[in-house]
C-alpha cells in the first residue's frame, strides 16, 4: 500500500506543558523549533527534523515554507454557527442581543436549505481562519445540527456539536419539548456520535430557556451515553444571573443549576463564567468542567472581565473561544489579542505563550483530546495552520524590529488575523490555501 508522505518546512511552534503566568523568558513548556521539517505520514505526524541536518527523500511530497510559522490548528471551544448572520450587530447587551438579533437569525435555520448553506459557509470560514476543531452551537432544529455535523464529517474535521435544547422563554419556532428534544437527540447521537472525528454534545442554550425537566433529561443522557459532551452558557451577564436566580430559587448559584441536573463533568464546556464566586470555582475544579473564555464577545456586549488566573488558581480549566456572533471575528488571533486586553484591565499580563496554549494544547487537554490534537507531537493528527509572520507594512515593520522570539510571536498575535493565514491542513490534507500563498 502506498503511503502518503508530506514534509513541511517552516518555523514550528507548539507546547509540551502549560506555560502558566510566568514571565515570557521563564515560561515552561514552549517548544520553538525554527527552520524544521514537520513530517506527516497518512495524516499523522511522524516527527520533526532540523532543516540543516535532514533532507526529505523523493518519497516525500515537500513544501518549503521557510520564513513562515507552523502551529497546530486552533481549537475554538465555543462558537455559534448560525450567528454569522448577525455578527457585528449594534447596540445591545446579552438578553436584548438574543431577542433582537440571535433568535430571528436562528429561526431561519428551520429551513433545510438555509441550514445547509449556513453550515457550509461556517465550516469553510473556520478553516480559512486557521481553526480546525470547534465546539459549536447550531440551532434548536434537528436539520441545523445534522447539516453542521455532516459538513464537518465530509471535511474530516474534529467537531463537537449537538441540537440546541430550548423548551421555554424563546419565540415560536425556536422551542422544542422534552419528549421531542430527547427523541431528536437520541437519533442524532446514534447517527453522529463517534462517527469519524465527531462527538455529540448535549447543548443547553442556557438555564433560562430550559425547564428543570429538560435539564434533567439532558443529564440523564449524559449518564447513559459514554463520551457525550455538554455545552452551555453560565454567568455571562449580571441581568442574566439575576434572572436565573428568580427561575431556580432552590439553586445556590447559576452554576449549581447545572450541577443539580447532573450536567457538570470533565466533558462540560461552559462559556463565559464571568460572575462566579469562590464556591463556583471550586465546583468547576471538583467536577472537571471548563470555562470557555470568550473575551471578544464579553467586550463587545459589555458583559464583564473573566477572572482567568483566579479560575485556574482554584483548579478550574480555562480555554479560549471566539463566541461568534457576540464575538466579532472567527480569528483566534484576534480572540487572543482581546484576551490580553481583558486581563490587562484586571492588572494581569497575559503572555503569548499562555494565550496560544489555551487555544491549542490546553484546549485539547480540557476536551480530553490531547492524544489526537493540540500539539505537533508524533502520533497526533496533522491538523495544522501555516501563518505569515506579518501582513501589511506596519506589521512587517514591527516584525523586523523584534529581537526575541516572544516579542515576535506576541506582535504576530496582536497584529495578525486571518489575512496572515497561508494554509490549513486537516488530517494532512490541505483544505485551505490563500491565493498567492503557495510555497
mmCIF file of N, CA, C and O in Angstrom, residues 18 21 255 265-266 268 276-291 307-319 354 362 365-366:
data_model
loop_
_atom_site.group_PDB
_atom_site.id
_atom_site.type_symbol
_atom_site.label_atom_id
_atom_site.label_comp_id
_atom_site.label_asym_id
_atom_site.label_seq_id
_atom_site.Cartn_x
_atom_site.Cartn_y
_atom_site.Cartn_z
ATOM 1 N N UNK A 18 1.753 23.550 30.136
ATOM 2 C CA UNK A 18 1.156 24.867 30.354
ATOM 3 C C UNK A 18 2.250 25.862 30.734
ATOM 4 O O UNK A 18 2.940 25.669 31.738
ATOM 5 N N UNK A 21 1.576 31.542 34.196
ATOM 6 C CA UNK A 21 1.578 33.004 34.200
ATOM 7 C C UNK A 21 2.988 33.553 34.428
ATOM 8 O O UNK A 21 3.168 34.683 34.880
ATOM 9 N N UNK A 255 -24.315 28.285 38.357
ATOM 10 C CA UNK A 255 -23.592 27.053 38.049
ATOM 11 C C UNK A 255 -24.233 25.852 38.741
ATOM 12 O O UNK A 255 -24.280 24.747 38.184
ATOM 13 N N UNK A 265 -19.311 17.665 34.346
ATOM 14 C CA UNK A 265 -18.260 16.649 34.434
ATOM 15 C C UNK A 265 -17.086 17.113 33.596
ATOM 16 O O UNK A 265 -17.044 18.269 33.159
ATOM 17 N N UNK A 266 -16.126 16.238 33.359
ATOM 18 C CA UNK A 266 -14.908 16.635 32.649
ATOM 19 C C UNK A 266 -15.143 16.905 31.170
ATOM 20 O O UNK A 266 -14.238 17.389 30.480
ATOM 21 N N UNK A 268 -17.840 18.857 30.221
ATOM 22 C CA UNK A 268 -18.752 20.002 30.208
ATOM 23 C C UNK A 268 -17.992 21.271 29.836
ATOM 24 O O UNK A 268 -16.955 21.582 30.425
ATOM 25 N N UNK A 276 -18.821 34.466 38.728
ATOM 26 C CA UNK A 276 -18.743 33.286 39.579
ATOM 27 C C UNK A 276 -18.084 33.658 40.910
ATOM 28 O O UNK A 276 -17.270 34.583 40.964
ATOM 29 N N UNK A 277 -18.415 32.904 41.959
ATOM 30 C CA UNK A 277 -17.768 33.131 43.250
ATOM 31 C C UNK A 277 -16.806 31.979 43.566
ATOM 32 O O UNK A 277 -16.622 31.063 42.760
ATOM 33 N N UNK A 278 -16.211 32.024 44.731
ATOM 34 C CA UNK A 278 -15.218 31.016 45.098
ATOM 35 C C UNK A 278 -15.805 29.616 45.127
ATOM 36 O O UNK A 278 -15.148 28.641 44.714
ATOM 37 N N UNK A 279 -17.045 29.481 45.610
ATOM 38 C CA UNK A 279 -17.678 28.165 45.654
ATOM 39 C C UNK A 279 -17.913 27.627 44.241
ATOM 40 O O UNK A 279 -17.752 26.421 43.992
ATOM 41 N N UNK A 280 -18.286 28.507 43.326
ATOM 42 C CA UNK A 280 -18.456 28.084 41.933
ATOM 43 C C UNK A 280 -17.137 27.611 41.341
ATOM 44 O O UNK A 280 -17.074 26.590 40.646
ATOM 45 N N UNK A 281 -16.074 28.369 41.586
ATOM 46 C CA UNK A 281 -14.776 27.986 41.037
ATOM 47 C C UNK A 281 -14.332 26.633 41.592
ATOM 48 O O UNK A 281 -13.757 25.810 40.870
ATOM 49 N N UNK A 282 -14.617 26.387 42.859
ATOM 50 C CA UNK A 282 -14.270 25.093 43.439
ATOM 51 C C UNK A 282 -15.107 23.980 42.829
ATOM 52 O O UNK A 282 -14.616 22.861 42.604
ATOM 53 N N UNK A 283 -16.382 24.265 42.541
ATOM 54 C CA UNK A 283 -17.247 23.267 41.909
ATOM 55 C C UNK A 283 -16.735 22.909 40.516
ATOM 56 O O UNK A 283 -16.747 21.731 40.117
ATOM 57 N N UNK A 284 -16.281 23.907 39.771
ATOM 58 C CA UNK A 284 -15.677 23.622 38.463
ATOM 59 C C UNK A 284 -14.470 22.699 38.613
ATOM 60 O O UNK A 284 -14.311 21.727 37.860
ATOM 61 N N UNK A 285 -13.619 23.007 39.578
ATOM 62 C CA UNK A 285 -12.436 22.180 39.795
ATOM 63 C C UNK A 285 -12.819 20.763 40.197
ATOM 64 O O UNK A 285 -12.241 19.781 39.709
ATOM 65 N N UNK A 286 -13.812 20.630 41.064
ATOM 66 C CA UNK A 286 -14.211 19.311 41.571
ATOM 67 C C UNK A 286 -14.832 18.444 40.480
ATOM 68 O O UNK A 286 -14.662 17.213 40.498
ATOM 69 N N UNK A 287 -15.551 19.058 39.563
ATOM 70 C CA UNK A 287 -16.247 18.291 38.523
ATOM 71 C C UNK A 287 -15.419 18.131 37.249
ATOM 72 O O UNK A 287 -15.735 17.288 36.412
ATOM 73 N N UNK A 288 -14.380 18.944 37.078
ATOM 74 C CA UNK A 288 -13.569 18.887 35.866
ATOM 75 C C UNK A 288 -14.106 19.702 34.717
ATOM 76 O O UNK A 288 -13.542 19.684 33.622
ATOM 77 N N UNK A 289 -15.208 20.433 34.935
ATOM 78 C CA UNK A 289 -15.783 21.251 33.863
ATOM 79 C C UNK A 289 -14.866 22.422 33.525
ATOM 80 O O UNK A 289 -14.097 22.888 34.364
ATOM 81 N N UNK A 290 -14.975 22.910 32.292
ATOM 82 C CA UNK A 290 -14.114 24.003 31.845
ATOM 83 C C UNK A 290 -14.925 25.252 31.529
ATOM 84 O O UNK A 290 -16.099 25.182 31.169
ATOM 85 N N UNK A 291 -14.271 26.397 31.663
ATOM 86 C CA UNK A 291 -14.825 27.667 31.210
ATOM 87 C C UNK A 291 -14.214 28.016 29.859
ATOM 88 O O UNK A 291 -12.991 28.045 29.708
ATOM 89 N N UNK A 307 -12.154 36.319 35.212
ATOM 90 C CA UNK A 307 -11.040 36.170 36.156
ATOM 91 C C UNK A 307 -10.282 34.879 35.863
ATOM 92 O O UNK A 307 -10.317 33.921 36.644
ATOM 93 N N UNK A 308 -9.572 34.863 34.756
ATOM 94 C CA UNK A 308 -8.877 33.659 34.308
ATOM 95 C C UNK A 308 -7.870 33.141 35.343
ATOM 96 O O UNK A 308 -7.919 31.959 35.716
ATOM 97 N N UNK A 309 -6.956 33.963 35.847
ATOM 98 C CA UNK A 309 -5.987 33.415 36.817
ATOM 99 C C UNK A 309 -6.655 32.862 38.076
ATOM 100 O O UNK A 309 -6.225 31.841 38.621
ATOM 101 N N UNK A 310 -7.716 33.517 38.553
ATOM 102 C CA UNK A 310 -8.401 33.042 39.750
ATOM 103 C C UNK A 310 -9.083 31.703 39.507
ATOM 104 O O UNK A 310 -9.110 30.832 40.393
ATOM 105 N N UNK A 311 -9.651 31.526 38.334
ATOM 106 C CA UNK A 311 -10.247 30.240 37.985
ATOM 107 C C UNK A 311 -9.195 29.137 38.036
ATOM 108 O O UNK A 311 -9.411 28.080 38.633
ATOM 109 N N UNK A 312 -8.052 29.377 37.422
ATOM 110 C CA UNK A 312 -7.007 28.359 37.413
ATOM 111 C C UNK A 312 -6.408 28.136 38.793
ATOM 112 O O UNK A 312 -6.054 27.006 39.142
ATOM 113 N N UNK A 313 -6.306 29.185 39.582
ATOM 114 C CA UNK A 313 -5.763 29.025 40.926
ATOM 115 C C UNK A 313 -6.649 28.111 41.767
ATOM 116 O O UNK A 313 -6.155 27.407 42.662
ATOM 117 N N UNK A 314 -7.945 28.100 41.467
ATOM 118 C CA UNK A 314 -8.877 27.220 42.173
ATOM 119 C C UNK A 314 -8.858 25.794 41.627
ATOM 120 O O UNK A 314 -9.498 24.911 42.192
ATOM 121 N N UNK A 315 -8.168 25.593 40.509
ATOM 122 C CA UNK A 315 -8.102 24.270 39.902
ATOM 123 C C UNK A 315 -9.036 24.072 38.737
ATOM 124 O O UNK A 315 -9.146 22.962 38.203
ATOM 125 N N UNK A 316 -9.725 25.134 38.303
ATOM 126 C CA UNK A 316 -10.626 25.045 37.144
ATOM 127 C C UNK A 316 -9.831 25.207 35.858
ATOM 128 O O UNK A 316 -8.756 25.819 35.831
ATOM 129 N N UNK A 317 -10.375 24.673 34.786
ATOM 130 C CA UNK A 317 -9.722 24.746 33.479
ATOM 131 C C UNK A 317 -10.345 25.863 32.646
ATOM 132 O O UNK A 317 -11.561 26.057 32.660
ATOM 133 N N UNK A 318 -9.498 26.566 31.891
ATOM 134 C CA UNK A 318 -9.940 27.688 31.068
ATOM 135 C C UNK A 318 -9.395 27.500 29.661
ATOM 136 O O UNK A 318 -8.198 27.232 29.482
ATOM 137 N N UNK A 319 -10.272 27.634 28.669
ATOM 138 C CA UNK A 319 -9.879 27.577 27.270
ATOM 139 C C UNK A 319 -10.346 28.858 26.579
ATOM 140 O O UNK A 319 -10.943 29.732 27.212
ATOM 141 N N UNK A 354 1.009 31.744 27.057
ATOM 142 C CA UNK A 354 -0.171 31.305 27.799
ATOM 143 C C UNK A 354 -1.413 31.370 26.921
ATOM 144 O O UNK A 354 -2.261 30.460 26.933
ATOM 145 N N UNK A 362 -3.760 23.328 25.556
ATOM 146 C CA UNK A 362 -4.613 23.465 26.727
ATOM 147 C C UNK A 362 -6.056 23.125 26.434
ATOM 148 O O UNK A 362 -6.732 22.461 27.238
ATOM 149 N N UNK A 365 -6.354 19.332 25.924
ATOM 150 C CA UNK A 365 -6.347 18.624 27.211
ATOM 151 C C UNK A 365 -7.674 18.773 27.931
ATOM 152 O O UNK A 365 -8.201 17.805 28.493
ATOM 153 N N UNK A 366 -8.239 19.964 27.930
ATOM 154 C CA UNK A 366 -9.509 20.188 28.620
ATOM 155 C C UNK A 366 -10.637 19.391 27.985
ATOM 156 O O UNK A 366 -11.574 18.978 28.671
#
